[in-house]
PDB file of C-alpha atoms in Angstrom:
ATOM      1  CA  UNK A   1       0.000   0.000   0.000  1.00  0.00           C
ATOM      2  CA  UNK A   2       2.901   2.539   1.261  1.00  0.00           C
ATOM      3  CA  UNK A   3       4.800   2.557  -2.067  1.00  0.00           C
ATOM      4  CA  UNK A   4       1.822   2.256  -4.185  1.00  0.00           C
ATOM      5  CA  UNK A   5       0.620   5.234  -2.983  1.00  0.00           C
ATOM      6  CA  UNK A   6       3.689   6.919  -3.023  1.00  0.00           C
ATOM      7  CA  UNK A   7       4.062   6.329  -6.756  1.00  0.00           C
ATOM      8  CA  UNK A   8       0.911   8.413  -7.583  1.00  0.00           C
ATOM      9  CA  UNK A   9       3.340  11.917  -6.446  1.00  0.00           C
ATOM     10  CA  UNK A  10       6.292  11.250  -8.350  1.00  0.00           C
ATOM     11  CA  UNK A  11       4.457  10.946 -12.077  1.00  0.00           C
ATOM     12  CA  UNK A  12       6.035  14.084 -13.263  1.00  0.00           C
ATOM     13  CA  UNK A  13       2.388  16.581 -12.785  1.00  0.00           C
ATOM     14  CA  UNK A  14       4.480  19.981 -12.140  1.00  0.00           C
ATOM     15  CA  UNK A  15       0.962  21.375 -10.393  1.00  0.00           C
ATOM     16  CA  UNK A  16       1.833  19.172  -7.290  1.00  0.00           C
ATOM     17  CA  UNK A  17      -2.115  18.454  -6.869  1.00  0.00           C
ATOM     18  CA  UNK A  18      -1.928  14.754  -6.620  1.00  0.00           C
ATOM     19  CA  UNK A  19      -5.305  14.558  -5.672  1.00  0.00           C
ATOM     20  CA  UNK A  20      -6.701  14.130  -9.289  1.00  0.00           C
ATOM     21  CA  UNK A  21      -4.205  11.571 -10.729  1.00  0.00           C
ATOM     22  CA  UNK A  22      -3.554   7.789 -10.397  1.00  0.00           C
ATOM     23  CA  UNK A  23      -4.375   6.298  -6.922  1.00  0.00           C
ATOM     24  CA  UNK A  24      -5.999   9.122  -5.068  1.00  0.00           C
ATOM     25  CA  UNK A  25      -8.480   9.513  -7.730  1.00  0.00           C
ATOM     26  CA  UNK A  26      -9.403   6.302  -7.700  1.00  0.00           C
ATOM     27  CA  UNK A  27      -9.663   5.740  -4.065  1.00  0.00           C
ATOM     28  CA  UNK A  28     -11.838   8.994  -3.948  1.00  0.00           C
ATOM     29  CA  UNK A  29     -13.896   7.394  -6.585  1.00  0.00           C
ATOM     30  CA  UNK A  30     -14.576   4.406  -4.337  1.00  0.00           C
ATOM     31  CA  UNK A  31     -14.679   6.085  -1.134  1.00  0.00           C
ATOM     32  CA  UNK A  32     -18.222   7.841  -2.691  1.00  0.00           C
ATOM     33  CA  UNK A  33     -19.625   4.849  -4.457  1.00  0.00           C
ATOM     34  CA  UNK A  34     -18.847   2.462  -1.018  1.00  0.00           C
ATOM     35  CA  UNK A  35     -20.582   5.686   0.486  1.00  0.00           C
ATOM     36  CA  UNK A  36     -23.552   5.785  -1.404  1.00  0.00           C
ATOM     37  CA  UNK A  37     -23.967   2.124  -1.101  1.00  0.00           C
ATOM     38  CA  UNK A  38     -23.846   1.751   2.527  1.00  0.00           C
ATOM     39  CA  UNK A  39     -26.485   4.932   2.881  1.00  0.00           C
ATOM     40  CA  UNK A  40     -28.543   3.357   1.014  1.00  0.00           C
ATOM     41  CA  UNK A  41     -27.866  -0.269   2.667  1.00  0.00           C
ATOM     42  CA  UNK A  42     -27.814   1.664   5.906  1.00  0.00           C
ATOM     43  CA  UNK A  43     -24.416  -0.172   6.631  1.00  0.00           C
ATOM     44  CA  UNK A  44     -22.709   2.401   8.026  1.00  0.00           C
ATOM     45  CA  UNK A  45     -23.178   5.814   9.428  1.00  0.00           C
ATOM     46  CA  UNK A  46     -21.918   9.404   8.174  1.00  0.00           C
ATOM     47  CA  UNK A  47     -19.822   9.216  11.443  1.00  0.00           C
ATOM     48  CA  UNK A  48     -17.988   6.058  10.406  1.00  0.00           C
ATOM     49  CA  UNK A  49     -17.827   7.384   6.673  1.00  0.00           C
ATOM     50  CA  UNK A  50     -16.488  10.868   8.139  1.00  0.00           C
ATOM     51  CA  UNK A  51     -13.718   8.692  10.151  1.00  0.00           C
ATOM     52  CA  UNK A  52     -13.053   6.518   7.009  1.00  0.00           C
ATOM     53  CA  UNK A  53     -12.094  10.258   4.869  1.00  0.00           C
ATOM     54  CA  UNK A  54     -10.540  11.264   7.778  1.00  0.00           C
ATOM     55  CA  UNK A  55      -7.939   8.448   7.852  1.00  0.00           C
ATOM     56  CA  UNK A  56      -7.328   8.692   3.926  1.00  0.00           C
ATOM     57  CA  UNK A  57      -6.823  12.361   4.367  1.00  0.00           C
ATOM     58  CA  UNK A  58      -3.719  11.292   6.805  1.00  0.00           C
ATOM     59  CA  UNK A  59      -2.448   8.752   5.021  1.00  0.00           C
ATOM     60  CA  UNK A  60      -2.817  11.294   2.154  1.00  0.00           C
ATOM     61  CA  UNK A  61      -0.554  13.565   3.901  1.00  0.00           C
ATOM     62  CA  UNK A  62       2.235  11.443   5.265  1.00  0.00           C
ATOM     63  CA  UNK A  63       2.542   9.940   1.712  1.00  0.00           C
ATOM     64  CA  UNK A  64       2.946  13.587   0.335  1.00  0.00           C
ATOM     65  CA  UNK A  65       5.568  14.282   2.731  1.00  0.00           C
ATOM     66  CA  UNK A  66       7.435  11.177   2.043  1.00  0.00           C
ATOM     67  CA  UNK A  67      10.853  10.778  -0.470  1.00  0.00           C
ATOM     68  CA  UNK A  68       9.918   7.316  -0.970  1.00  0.00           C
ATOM     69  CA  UNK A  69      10.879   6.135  -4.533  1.00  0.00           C
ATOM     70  CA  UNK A  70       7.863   6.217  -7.408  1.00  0.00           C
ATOM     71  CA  UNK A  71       6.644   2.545  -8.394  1.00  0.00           C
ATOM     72  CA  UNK A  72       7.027   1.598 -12.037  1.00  0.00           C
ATOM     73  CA  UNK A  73       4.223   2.801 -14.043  1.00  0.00           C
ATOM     74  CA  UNK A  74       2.367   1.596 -16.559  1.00  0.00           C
ATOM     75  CA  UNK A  75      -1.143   0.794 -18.653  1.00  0.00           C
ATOM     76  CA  UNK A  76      -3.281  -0.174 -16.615  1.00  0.00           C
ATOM     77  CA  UNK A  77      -7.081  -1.904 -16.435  1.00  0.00           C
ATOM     78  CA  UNK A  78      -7.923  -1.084 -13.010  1.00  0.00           C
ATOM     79  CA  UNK A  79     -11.278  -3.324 -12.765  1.00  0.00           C
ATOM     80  CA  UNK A  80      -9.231  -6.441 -13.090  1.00  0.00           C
ATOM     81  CA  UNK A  81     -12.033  -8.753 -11.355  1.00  0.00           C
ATOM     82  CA  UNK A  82     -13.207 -12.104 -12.343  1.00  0.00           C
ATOM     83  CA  UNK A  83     -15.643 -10.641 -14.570  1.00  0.00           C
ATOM     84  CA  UNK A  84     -12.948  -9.237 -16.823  1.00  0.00           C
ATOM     85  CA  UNK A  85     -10.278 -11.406 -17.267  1.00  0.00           C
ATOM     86  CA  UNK A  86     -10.907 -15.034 -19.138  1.00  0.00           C
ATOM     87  CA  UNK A  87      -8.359 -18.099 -19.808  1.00  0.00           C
ATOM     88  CA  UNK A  88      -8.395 -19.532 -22.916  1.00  0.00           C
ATOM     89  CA  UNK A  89      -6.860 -23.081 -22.145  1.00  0.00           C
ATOM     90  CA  UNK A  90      -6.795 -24.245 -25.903  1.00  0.00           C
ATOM     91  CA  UNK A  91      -4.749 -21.048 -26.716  1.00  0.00           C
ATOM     92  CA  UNK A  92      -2.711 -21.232 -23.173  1.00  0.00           C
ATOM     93  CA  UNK A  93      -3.744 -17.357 -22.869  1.00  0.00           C
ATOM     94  CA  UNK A  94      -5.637 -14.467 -20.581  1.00  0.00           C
ATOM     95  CA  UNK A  95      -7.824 -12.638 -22.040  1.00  0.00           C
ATOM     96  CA  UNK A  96      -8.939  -9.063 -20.757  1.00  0.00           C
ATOM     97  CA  UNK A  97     -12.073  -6.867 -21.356  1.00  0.00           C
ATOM     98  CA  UNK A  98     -13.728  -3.821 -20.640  1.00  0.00           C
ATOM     99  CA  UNK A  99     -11.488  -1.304 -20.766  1.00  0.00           C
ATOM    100  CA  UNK A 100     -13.059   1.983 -20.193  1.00  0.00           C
ATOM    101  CA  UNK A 101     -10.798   2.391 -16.532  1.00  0.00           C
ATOM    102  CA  UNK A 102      -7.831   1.923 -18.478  1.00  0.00           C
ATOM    103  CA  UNK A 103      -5.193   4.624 -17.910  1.00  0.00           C
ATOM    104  CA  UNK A 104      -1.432   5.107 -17.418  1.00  0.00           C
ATOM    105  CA  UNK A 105      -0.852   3.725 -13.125  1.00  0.00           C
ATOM    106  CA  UNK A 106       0.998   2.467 -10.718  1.00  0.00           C
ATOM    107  CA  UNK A 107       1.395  -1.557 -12.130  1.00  0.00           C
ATOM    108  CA  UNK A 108       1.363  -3.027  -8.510  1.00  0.00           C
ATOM    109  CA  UNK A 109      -2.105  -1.001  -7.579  1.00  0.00           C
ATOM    110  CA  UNK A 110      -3.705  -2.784 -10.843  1.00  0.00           C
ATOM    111  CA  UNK A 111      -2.319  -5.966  -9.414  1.00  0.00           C
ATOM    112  CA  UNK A 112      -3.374  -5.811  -5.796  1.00  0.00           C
ATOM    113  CA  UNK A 113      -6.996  -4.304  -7.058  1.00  0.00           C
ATOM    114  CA  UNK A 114      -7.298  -7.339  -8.903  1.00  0.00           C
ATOM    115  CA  UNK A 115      -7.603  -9.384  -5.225  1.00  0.00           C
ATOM    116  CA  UNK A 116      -9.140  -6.596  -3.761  1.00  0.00           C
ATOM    117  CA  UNK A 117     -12.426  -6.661  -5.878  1.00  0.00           C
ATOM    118  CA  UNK A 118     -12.809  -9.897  -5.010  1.00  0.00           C
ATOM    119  CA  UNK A 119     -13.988  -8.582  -1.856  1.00  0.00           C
ATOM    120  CA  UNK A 120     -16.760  -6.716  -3.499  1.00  0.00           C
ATOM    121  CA  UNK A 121     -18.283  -2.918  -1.992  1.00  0.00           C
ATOM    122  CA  UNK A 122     -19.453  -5.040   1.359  1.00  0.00           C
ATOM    123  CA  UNK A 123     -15.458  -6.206   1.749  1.00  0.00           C
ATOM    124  CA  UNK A 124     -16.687  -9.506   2.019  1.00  0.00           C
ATOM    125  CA  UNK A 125     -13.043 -11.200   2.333  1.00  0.00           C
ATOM    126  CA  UNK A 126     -14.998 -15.092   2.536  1.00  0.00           C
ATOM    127  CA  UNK A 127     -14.802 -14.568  -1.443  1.00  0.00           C
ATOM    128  CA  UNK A 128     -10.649 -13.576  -1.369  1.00  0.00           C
ATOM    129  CA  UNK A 129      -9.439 -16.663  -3.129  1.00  0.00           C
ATOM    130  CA  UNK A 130      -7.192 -19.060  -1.337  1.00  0.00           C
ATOM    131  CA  UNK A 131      -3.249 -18.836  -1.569  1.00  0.00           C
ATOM    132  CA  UNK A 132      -3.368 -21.783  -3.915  1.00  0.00           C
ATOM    133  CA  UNK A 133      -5.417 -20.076  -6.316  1.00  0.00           C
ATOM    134  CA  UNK A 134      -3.768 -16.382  -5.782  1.00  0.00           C
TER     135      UNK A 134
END
């Protein structure tokens, strides 16, 4: 998580606002959908969402503050669940679709999403697939 995030400050952006680029955008992006679900699941309350931005925010700012070195970058899918990624066993190959998250990110966040949305909104971890199969 540390270096991942730390990756997202170093992509070159001379405006030093971070906060629209690579992981922070996307975590922001989840942070209101996860939101929206659990107010409408009643799963959680605006308290424990304001304590959920108020931990990102921190971890925002020790990242920033950080020299840790960028991770490497590259295209990315960033919805690299189940859904969207198929094994062809006559052809020995993955196959990928769905593309429209695609953009230019940190190669190791694309990688750990992948187990993460396994989870699901409801970070139900029952689904995480064994070691075997990771």
């Amino acid at each position: 998580g540390f270096v991942a995030l730390r990756g997202s400050s170093n992509r070159g952006n001379n405006n030093n606002d971070d906060s629209k680029i690579g992981i922070w955008a996307v975590l922001d992006k989840w942070v209101s959908v996860a939101e929206t679900h659990a107010a409408v699941s009643n799963s959680a309350t605006t308290e424990e969402w304001n304590a959920v931005k108020r931990q990102i925010e921190a971890v925002r700012q020790a990242v920033s503050k950080t020299t840790a070195p960028a991770e490497p970058m590259g295209l990315c899918h960033n919805d690299l669940n189940h859904g969207n990624t198929f094994y062809d066993p006559h052809a020995d190959k993955i196959l990928f679709v769905d593309f429209e998250t695609t953009e230019y990110s940190q190669v190791e966040f694309d990688i750990g999403n992948h187990f993460n949305e396994w989870a699901g909104l409801d970070l139900d971890f029952s689904f995480y697939p064994s070691q075997q199969d990771r």
